[in-house]
Structures are given as structure tokens and as C-alpha cells.
Short mmCIF file of C-alpha atoms in Angstrom, two decimals:
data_model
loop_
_atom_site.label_atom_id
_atom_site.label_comp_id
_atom_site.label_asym_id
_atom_site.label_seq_id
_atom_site.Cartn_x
_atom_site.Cartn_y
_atom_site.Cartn_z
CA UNK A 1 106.29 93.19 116.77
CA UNK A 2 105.91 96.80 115.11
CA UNK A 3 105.83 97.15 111.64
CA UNK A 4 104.41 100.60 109.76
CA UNK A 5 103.62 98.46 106.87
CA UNK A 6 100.89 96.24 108.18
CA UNK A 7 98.74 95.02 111.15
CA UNK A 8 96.08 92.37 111.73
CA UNK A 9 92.20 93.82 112.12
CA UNK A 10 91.19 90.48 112.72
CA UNK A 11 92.64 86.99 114.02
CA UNK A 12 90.34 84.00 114.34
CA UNK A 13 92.73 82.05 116.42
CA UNK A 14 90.36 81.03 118.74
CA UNK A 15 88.76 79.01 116.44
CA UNK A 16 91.81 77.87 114.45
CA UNK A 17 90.69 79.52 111.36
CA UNK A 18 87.49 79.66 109.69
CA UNK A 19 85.93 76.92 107.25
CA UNK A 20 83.63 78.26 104.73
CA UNK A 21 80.51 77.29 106.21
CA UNK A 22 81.87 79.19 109.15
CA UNK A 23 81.78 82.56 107.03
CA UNK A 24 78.90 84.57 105.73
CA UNK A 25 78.36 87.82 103.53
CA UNK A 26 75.78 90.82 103.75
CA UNK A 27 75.65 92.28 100.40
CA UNK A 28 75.04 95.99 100.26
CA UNK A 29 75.30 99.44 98.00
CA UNK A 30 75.26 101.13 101.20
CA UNK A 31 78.71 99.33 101.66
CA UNK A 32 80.28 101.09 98.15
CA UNK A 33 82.67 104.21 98.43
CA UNK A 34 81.19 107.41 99.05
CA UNK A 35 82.19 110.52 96.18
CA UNK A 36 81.42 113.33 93.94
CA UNK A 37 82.56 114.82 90.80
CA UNK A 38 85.78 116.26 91.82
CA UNK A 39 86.85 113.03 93.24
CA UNK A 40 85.61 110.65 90.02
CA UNK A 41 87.60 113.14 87.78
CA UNK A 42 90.53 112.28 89.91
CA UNK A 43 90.35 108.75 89.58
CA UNK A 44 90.13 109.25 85.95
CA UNK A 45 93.33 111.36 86.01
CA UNK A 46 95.38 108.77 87.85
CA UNK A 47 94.03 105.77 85.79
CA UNK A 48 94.75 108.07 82.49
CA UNK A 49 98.05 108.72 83.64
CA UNK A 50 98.53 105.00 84.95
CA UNK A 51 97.58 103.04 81.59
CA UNK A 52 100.30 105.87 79.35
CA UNK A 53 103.27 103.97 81.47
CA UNK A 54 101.33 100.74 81.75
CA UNK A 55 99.06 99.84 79.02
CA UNK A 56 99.06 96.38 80.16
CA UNK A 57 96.80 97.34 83.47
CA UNK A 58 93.46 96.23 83.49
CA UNK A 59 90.07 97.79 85.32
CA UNK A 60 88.47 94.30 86.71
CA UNK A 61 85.68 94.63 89.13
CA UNK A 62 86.71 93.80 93.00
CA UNK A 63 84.65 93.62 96.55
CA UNK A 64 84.92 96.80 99.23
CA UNK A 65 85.18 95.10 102.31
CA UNK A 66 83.18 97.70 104.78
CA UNK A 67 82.76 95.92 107.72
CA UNK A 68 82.35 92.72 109.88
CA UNK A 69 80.40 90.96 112.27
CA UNK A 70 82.50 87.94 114.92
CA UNK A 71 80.81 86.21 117.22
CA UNK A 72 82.16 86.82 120.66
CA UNK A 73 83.75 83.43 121.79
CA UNK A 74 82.38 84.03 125.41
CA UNK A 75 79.34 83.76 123.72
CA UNK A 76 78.32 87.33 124.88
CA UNK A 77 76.45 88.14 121.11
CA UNK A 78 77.99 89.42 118.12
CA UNK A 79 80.26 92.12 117.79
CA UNK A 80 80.71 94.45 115.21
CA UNK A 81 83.47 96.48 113.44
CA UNK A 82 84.40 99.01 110.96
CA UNK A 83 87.46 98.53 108.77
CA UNK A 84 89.34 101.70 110.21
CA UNK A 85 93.91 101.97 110.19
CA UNK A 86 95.28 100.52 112.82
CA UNK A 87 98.68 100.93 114.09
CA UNK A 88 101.23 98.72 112.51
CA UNK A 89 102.06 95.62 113.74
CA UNK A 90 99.46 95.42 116.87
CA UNK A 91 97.49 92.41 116.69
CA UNK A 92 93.73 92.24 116.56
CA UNK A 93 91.26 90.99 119.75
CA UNK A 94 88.75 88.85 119.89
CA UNK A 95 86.48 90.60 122.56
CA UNK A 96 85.97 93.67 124.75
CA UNK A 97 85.55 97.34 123.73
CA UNK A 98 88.16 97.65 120.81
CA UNK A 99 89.79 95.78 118.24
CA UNK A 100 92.94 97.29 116.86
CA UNK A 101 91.12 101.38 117.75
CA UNK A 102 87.87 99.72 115.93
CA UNK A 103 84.81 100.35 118.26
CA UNK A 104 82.93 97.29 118.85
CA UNK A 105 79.08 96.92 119.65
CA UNK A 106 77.83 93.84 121.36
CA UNK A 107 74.60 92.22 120.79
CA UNK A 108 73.47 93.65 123.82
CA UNK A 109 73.65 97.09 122.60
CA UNK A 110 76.99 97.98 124.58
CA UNK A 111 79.72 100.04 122.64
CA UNK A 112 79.52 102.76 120.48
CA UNK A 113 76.48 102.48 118.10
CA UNK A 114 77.31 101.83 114.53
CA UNK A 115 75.66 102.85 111.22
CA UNK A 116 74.88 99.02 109.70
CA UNK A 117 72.31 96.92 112.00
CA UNK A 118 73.53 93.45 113.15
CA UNK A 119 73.00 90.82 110.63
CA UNK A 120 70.99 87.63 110.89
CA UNK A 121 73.38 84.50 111.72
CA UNK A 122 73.41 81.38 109.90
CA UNK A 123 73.91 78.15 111.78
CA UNK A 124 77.43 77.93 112.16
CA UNK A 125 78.31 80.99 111.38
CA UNK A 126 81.10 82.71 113.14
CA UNK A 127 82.22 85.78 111.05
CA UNK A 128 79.90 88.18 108.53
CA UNK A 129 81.73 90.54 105.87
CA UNK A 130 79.85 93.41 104.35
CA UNK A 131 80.42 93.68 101.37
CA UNK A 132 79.99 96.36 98.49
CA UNK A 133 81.35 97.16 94.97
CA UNK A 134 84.52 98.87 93.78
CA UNK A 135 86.97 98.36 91.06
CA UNK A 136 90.72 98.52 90.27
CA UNK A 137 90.70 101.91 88.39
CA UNK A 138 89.10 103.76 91.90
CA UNK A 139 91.92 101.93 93.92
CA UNK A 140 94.52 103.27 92.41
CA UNK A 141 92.82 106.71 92.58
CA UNK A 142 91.89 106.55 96.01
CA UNK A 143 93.90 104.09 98.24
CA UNK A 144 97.09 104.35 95.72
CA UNK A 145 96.86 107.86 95.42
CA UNK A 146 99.27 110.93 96.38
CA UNK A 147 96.21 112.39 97.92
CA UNK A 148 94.87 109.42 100.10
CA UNK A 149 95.89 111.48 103.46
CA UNK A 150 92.79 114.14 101.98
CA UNK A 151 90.64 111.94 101.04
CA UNK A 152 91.05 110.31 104.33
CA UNK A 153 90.64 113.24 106.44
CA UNK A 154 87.74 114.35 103.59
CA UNK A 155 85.92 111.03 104.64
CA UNK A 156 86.05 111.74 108.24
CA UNK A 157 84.26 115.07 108.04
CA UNK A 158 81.88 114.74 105.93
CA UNK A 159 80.74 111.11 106.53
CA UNK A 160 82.47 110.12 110.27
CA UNK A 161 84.87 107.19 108.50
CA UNK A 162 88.31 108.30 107.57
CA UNK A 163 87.44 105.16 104.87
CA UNK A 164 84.41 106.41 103.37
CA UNK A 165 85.94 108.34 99.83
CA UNK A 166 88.36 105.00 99.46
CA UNK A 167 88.27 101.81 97.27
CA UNK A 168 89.16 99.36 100.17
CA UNK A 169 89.30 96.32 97.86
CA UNK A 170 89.25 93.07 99.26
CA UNK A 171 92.02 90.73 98.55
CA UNK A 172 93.40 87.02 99.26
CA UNK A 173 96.12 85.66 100.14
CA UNK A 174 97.52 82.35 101.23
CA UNK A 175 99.94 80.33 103.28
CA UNK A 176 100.25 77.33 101.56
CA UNK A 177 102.00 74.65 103.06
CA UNK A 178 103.56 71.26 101.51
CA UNK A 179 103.63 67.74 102.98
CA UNK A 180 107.37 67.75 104.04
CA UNK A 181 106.71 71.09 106.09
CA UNK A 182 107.74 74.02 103.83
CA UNK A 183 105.80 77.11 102.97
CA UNK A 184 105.81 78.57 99.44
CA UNK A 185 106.66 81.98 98.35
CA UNK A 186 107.15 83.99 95.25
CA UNK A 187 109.35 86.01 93.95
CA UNK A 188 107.59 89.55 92.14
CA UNK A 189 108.29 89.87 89.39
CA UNK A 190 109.74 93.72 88.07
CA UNK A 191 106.56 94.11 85.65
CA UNK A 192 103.26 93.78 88.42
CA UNK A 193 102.19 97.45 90.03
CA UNK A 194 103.06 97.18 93.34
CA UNK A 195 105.90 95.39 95.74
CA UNK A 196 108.10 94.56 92.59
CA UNK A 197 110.93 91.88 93.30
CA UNK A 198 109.96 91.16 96.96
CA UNK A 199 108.92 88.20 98.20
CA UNK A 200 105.06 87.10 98.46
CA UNK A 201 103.03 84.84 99.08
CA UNK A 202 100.49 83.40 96.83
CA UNK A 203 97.57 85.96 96.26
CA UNK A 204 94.70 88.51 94.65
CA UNK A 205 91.27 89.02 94.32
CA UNK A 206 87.96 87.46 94.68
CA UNK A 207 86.13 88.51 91.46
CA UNK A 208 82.27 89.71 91.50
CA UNK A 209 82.65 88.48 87.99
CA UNK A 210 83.31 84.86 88.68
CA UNK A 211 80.13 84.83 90.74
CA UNK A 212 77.94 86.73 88.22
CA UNK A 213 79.18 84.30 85.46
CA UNK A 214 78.37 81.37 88.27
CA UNK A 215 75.34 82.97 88.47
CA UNK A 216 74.14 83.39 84.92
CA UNK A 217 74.00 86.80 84.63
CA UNK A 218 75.61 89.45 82.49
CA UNK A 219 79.10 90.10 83.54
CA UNK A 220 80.49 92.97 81.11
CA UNK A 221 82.39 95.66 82.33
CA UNK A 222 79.67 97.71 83.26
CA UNK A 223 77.08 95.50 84.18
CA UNK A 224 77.89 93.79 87.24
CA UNK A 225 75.79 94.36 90.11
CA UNK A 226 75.14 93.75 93.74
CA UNK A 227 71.54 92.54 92.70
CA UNK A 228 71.65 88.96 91.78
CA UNK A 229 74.87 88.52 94.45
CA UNK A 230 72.04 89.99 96.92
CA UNK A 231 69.82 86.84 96.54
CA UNK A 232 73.11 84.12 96.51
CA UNK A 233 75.20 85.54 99.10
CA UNK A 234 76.72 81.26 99.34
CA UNK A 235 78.61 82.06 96.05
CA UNK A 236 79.61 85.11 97.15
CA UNK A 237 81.22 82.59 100.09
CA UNK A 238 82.35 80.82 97.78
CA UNK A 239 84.45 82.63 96.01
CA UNK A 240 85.85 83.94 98.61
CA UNK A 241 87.53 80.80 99.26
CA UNK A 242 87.72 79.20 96.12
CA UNK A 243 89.58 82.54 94.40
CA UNK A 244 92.65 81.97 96.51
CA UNK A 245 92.53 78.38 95.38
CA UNK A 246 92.95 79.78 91.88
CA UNK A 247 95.53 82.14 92.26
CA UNK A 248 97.72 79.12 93.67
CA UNK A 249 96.26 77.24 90.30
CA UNK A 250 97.72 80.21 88.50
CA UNK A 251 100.35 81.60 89.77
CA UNK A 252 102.54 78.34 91.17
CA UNK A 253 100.99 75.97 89.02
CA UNK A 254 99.53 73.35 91.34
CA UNK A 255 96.30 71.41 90.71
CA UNK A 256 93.42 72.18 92.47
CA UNK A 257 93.34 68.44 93.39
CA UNK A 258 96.17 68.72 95.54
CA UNK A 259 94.89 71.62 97.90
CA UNK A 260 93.74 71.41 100.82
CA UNK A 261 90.56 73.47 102.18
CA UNK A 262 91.07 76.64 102.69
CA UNK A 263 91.29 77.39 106.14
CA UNK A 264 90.54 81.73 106.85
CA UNK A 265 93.02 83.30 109.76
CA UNK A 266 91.86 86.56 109.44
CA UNK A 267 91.95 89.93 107.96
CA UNK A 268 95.78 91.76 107.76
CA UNK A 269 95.95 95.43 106.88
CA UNK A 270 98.45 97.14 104.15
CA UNK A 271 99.45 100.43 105.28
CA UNK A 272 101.14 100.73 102.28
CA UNK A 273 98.36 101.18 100.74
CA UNK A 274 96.33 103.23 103.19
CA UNK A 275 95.01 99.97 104.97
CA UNK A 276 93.71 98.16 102.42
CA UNK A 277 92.35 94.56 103.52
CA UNK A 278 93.20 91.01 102.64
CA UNK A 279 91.70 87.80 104.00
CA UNK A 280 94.49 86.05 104.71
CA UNK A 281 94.26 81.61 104.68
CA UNK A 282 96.09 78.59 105.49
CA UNK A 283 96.02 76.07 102.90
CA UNK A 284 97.60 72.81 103.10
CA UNK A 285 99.36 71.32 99.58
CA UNK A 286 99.76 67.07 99.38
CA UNK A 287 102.49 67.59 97.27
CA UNK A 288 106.74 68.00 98.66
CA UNK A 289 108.15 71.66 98.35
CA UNK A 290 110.05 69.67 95.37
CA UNK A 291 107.52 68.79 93.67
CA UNK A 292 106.04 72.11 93.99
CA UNK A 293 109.47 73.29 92.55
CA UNK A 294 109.19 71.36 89.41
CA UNK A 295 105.67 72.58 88.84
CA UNK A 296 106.02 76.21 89.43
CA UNK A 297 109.04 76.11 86.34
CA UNK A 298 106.85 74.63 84.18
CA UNK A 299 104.67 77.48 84.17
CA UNK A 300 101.33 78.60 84.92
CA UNK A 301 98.83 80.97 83.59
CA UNK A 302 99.68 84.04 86.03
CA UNK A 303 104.02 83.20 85.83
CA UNK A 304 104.72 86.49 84.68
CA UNK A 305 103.78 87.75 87.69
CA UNK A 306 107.26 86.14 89.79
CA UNK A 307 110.27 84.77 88.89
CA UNK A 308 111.30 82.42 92.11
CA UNK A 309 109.89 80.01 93.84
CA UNK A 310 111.35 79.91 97.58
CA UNK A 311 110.66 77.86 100.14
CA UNK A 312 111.02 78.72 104.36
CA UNK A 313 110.14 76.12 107.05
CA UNK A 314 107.18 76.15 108.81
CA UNK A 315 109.48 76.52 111.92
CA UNK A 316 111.56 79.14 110.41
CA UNK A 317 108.28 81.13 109.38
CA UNK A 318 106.59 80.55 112.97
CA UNK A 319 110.20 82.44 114.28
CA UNK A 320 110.32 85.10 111.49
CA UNK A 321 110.49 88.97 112.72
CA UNK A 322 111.62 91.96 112.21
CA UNK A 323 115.17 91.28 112.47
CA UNK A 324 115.01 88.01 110.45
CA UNK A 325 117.37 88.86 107.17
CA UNK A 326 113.97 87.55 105.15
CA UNK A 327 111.56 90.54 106.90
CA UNK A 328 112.75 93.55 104.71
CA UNK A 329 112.46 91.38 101.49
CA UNK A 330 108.82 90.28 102.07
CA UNK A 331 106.13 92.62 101.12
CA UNK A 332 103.24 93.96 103.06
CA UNK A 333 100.89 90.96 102.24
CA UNK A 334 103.17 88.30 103.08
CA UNK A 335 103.89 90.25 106.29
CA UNK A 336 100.30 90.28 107.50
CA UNK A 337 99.63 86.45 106.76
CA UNK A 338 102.83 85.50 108.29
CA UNK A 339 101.74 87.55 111.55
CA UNK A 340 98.75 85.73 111.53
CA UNK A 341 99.91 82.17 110.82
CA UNK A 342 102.20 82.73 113.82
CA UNK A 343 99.08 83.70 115.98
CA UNK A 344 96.56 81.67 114.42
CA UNK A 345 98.82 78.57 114.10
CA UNK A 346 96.41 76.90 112.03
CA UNK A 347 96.80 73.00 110.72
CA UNK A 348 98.27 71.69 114.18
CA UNK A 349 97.55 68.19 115.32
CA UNK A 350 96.85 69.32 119.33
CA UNK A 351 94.51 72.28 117.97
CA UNK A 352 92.00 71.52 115.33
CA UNK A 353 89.45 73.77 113.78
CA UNK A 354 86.65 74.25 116.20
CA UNK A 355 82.56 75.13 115.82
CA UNK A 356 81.15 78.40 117.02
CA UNK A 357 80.55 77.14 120.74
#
């Protein structure tokens, strides 16, 4: 199923998802942006002209998702990828030369050599992100920008990765499941930047913040760093998965208690945003889609951001495409999780989560 708007750079459906223990990070500088003057004076433009229509923005550290690592479920090694623009709609391999036009490079030195060395694997670990630093404020100058197809082409001749000039922020998002069967989306509201009045699903960003303030160390605007993340690359992990546990705190109002853990499908692609990458989960909710109701109206502390709750069976969601009525009126995000739920098909009784073999 084609869509221009997204497409999946990674599915771990052979695995049924990821657990967190299954996941690990490599930490990294060498995995920021690239730039230069001209560029960081355009960034300041856009942000300038950005916060004069809306003041209420706000320039919040985020992680640049550069690149991964999957074990190969033949058990041929590791193989490797860069976070390149795929064509919309394809869906990501596990194995072989290419996933999604991403050159791979097998343990075994096979492929097309890369510029990061293969990481060391924990027990039990299937998948390693590399991870560096960016912000908001370059995202919207770079990915968001009217002059992302430069800076693309920019970052492809001067550094071999059509990526290398752009923010690439990392984001979350979630398809979160009740008891009685029914998946939860939300209606955007008119006053957040992007995808206003479509339907989403539960979502942002994993915060370097969080973990410096885990951490114990400074966490001002201007002082976060890779260097203390570097040396606890676990909470880095963790809040991967425990950020999108908080948006659904936040933004629909349900306790933490009554989540389930998060289980990671993969990575979807918005090419709305020149490509920019979400890890996209499956989360299961003990409470009915009614009782979700009643506890989104109350109100959380992020219900500004929507202004419906709606609900779609998990058999009407495993059937959704591009001529479903509902397709047009989703936005990019809830596109790419709902691509890989279908593939992924995470939380079924005949196919449980499964160990690195």
C-alpha cells in the first residue's frame, strides 16, 4: 500500500516487537547534524520567524536518530543501516542487501561499508540505535524547512548522506489498545505545529532532559550533553520506552498503572517532514475504551493538544488502507504505526514476543 506520506525503515515482526531489554543505544557526537554558519543563521531565521506567529513554541532538547544495528534473524551477524528516505508506503526487510534503498553490511563484512563500526551486543540484544543530539529549533530549520530539498542534496555532496545537514529527531508513538479490543486515537487539536485536526495516535519525544535529570546532572537549556548519557546508555533505554508511557499519561489521561509494557514494532518514516523517524510501539491498556473515554474528558496535562477521543477496532485498524474513509483523516504518524501494527501484529495469543534466537 503506497502512501507519499510515510513508509516503515524498520519492522521487527519477526520477533513480535521488541521489549526493552531487547533494545540498546550507542551514544555519539559523531551522530549530531553536520553545518556551518550559513546554515545556523538559517535556523535562527525560521525559529525567529516561527516564535512572532507562535510565541507559545518551545526549543526542548530531542535525540537524532543516525543509525541502527538488527540482528539478522538467520543468525548471519548484525546488520547495519543508515536512516536514508525511502519510498512511501514500501515496507522495511529484515535481511539481505537492502532495507527500504538502505545499504546493509553484515557482520561478515558483506555490503557496502559504512562510516560507524559495528557495536558491541548486549545479551539479548536485538536492535542498537545511534544516537546523537539535536533540538526542536534546528528541526524546524532543517527538516521543516522550505529549503530541506538543498540541504538534502547539500548533505549528499559534501558528506555522502542526503541526511547529514538535518535535525532527524527521534520521536514516539503508540498503539494503545484497551481490554474490550479498541485502539485509541486523538483528535489534533487547531493550536499544535503540525497535522492540525487530524487524527493521531498517542505520541512525542523522548527527552535527553529526563535522563540528565535521572541522572543528576545539570539539565538547563544549554547544558545537556552526550557525556554522562555516554556512561548510562540503560536510561537512555529507558526513556525510550518509558517517554511514550508518559505522553499516554499526558495526553489521554490514563495512569501509568494501567499500561501495559511497551512493546517496540519498529521505526516509520514522515515524508512530510523530509523522513523524519518515530519508534513506533504497541501498548496494551487494562482499562475498556469507555473507561478510557471518561478519563480522557477529564483532562490531562497535555489536553490542549486534541479535542476527541475516537476509538477504531483492532479488526477495523488491522483492515485500514488507503481507501478506508478514516486514511485521509489520519496523519503521517498514525499512518506509519498503523502500517506496522498490521505487519507486526503484536499482542496475539498464537504469536508471542520471542528472544533473539
Amino acid at each position: 500500500m503506497l502512501d507519499p506520506e510515510v513508509s516503515l525503515l524498520l519492522d521487527c515482526a519477526h520477533w513480535s516487537g521488541l521489549l526493552e531489554h531487547q533494545v540498546q543505544v550507542e551514544l555519539s557526537d559523531r551522530f549530531n547534524r553536520q553545518t556551518d554558519p550559513l546554515l545556523e543563521q538559517h535556523i535562527n531565521q525560521v525559529w525567529t520567524e516561527r516564535l512572532s506567529k507562535e510565541p507559545w513554541l518551545f526549543n526542548g532538547a530531542k535525540f537524532r536518530l543516525h543509525s541502527f544495528w538488527l540482528a539478522s534473524p538467520e543468525n548471519l551477524g548484525c546488520f547495519q543501516s543508515d536512516c536514508g528516505e525511502q519510498q512511501g508506503g514500501e515496507t522495511a526487510q529484515h535481511c539481505g542487501d537492502v532495507i527500504n534503498g538502505c545499504i546493509l553490511q553484515t557482520e561478515d563484512g558483506g555490503g557496502t561499508s559504512q562510516k560507524t563500526s559495528q557495536p558491541k551486543h548486549h545479551p539479548g540484544s536485538v536492535l542498537t540505535l545511534r544516537l546523537g543530539l539535536t533540538c526542536y529549533k534546528d528541526y524546524l530549520g532543517t527538516n521543516w524547512s522550505g529549503e530541506v530539498a538543498d540541504l538534502r542534496c547539500r548533505g549528499q555532496e559534501e558528506f555522502g548522506d542526503p541526511l547529514a545537514l538535518l535535525a532527524q529527531p527521534l520521536g514516539v508513538g503508540a498503539v494503545l489498545c484497551t481490554c474490550d479490543g479498541q485502539v485509541v486515537f486523538i483528535r489534533r487539536s487547531q493550536k499544535v505545529a503540525e497535522a492540525r485536526g487530524l487524527l493521531d495516535i498517542p505520541g512525542g519525544h523522548p527527552e535527553p532532559k529526563a535522563v540528565c535529570e535521572r541522572l543528576g546532572e545539570a539539565a538547563g537549556k544549554d547544558q545537556i550533553s552526550l557525556v554522562m548519557m555516554e556512561q548510562r546508555p540503560d536510561a537512555v533505554v529507558s526513556e525510550l520506552f518509558s517517554s511514550i508511557c508518559a505522553e499516554i499519561r499526558d495526553e489521554v489521561n490514563i495512569p501509568w498503572s494501567s499500561l501495559g509494557a511497551p512493546v517496540l514494532m519498529g521505526i516509520a518514516l514522515n515524508h512530510t517532514s523530509a523522513g523524519r523517524p518515530s519508534l513506533e510501539f504497541y501498548i496494551s491498556c487494562s482499562l475498556s475504551s469507555d473507561e478510557v473515554r471518561t478519563l480522557y474528558w477529564k483532562g490531562g496535562a497535555e489536553a490542549n493538544e486534541s479535542t476527541d477521543v475516537v476509538f477504531l477496532s483492532t479488526t477495523e485498524v488491522m483492515q485500514l488502507n488507503r481507501s478506508s474513509p478514516l486514511w485521509s483523516e489520519m496523519c503521517p504518524s498514525a499512518k506509519g504505526a498503523m502500517l506496522l501494527y498490521q505487519v507486526v501484529k503484536p499482542g496475539e495469543p498464537s504469536k508471542p514476543n520471542r528472544e533473539e534466537r
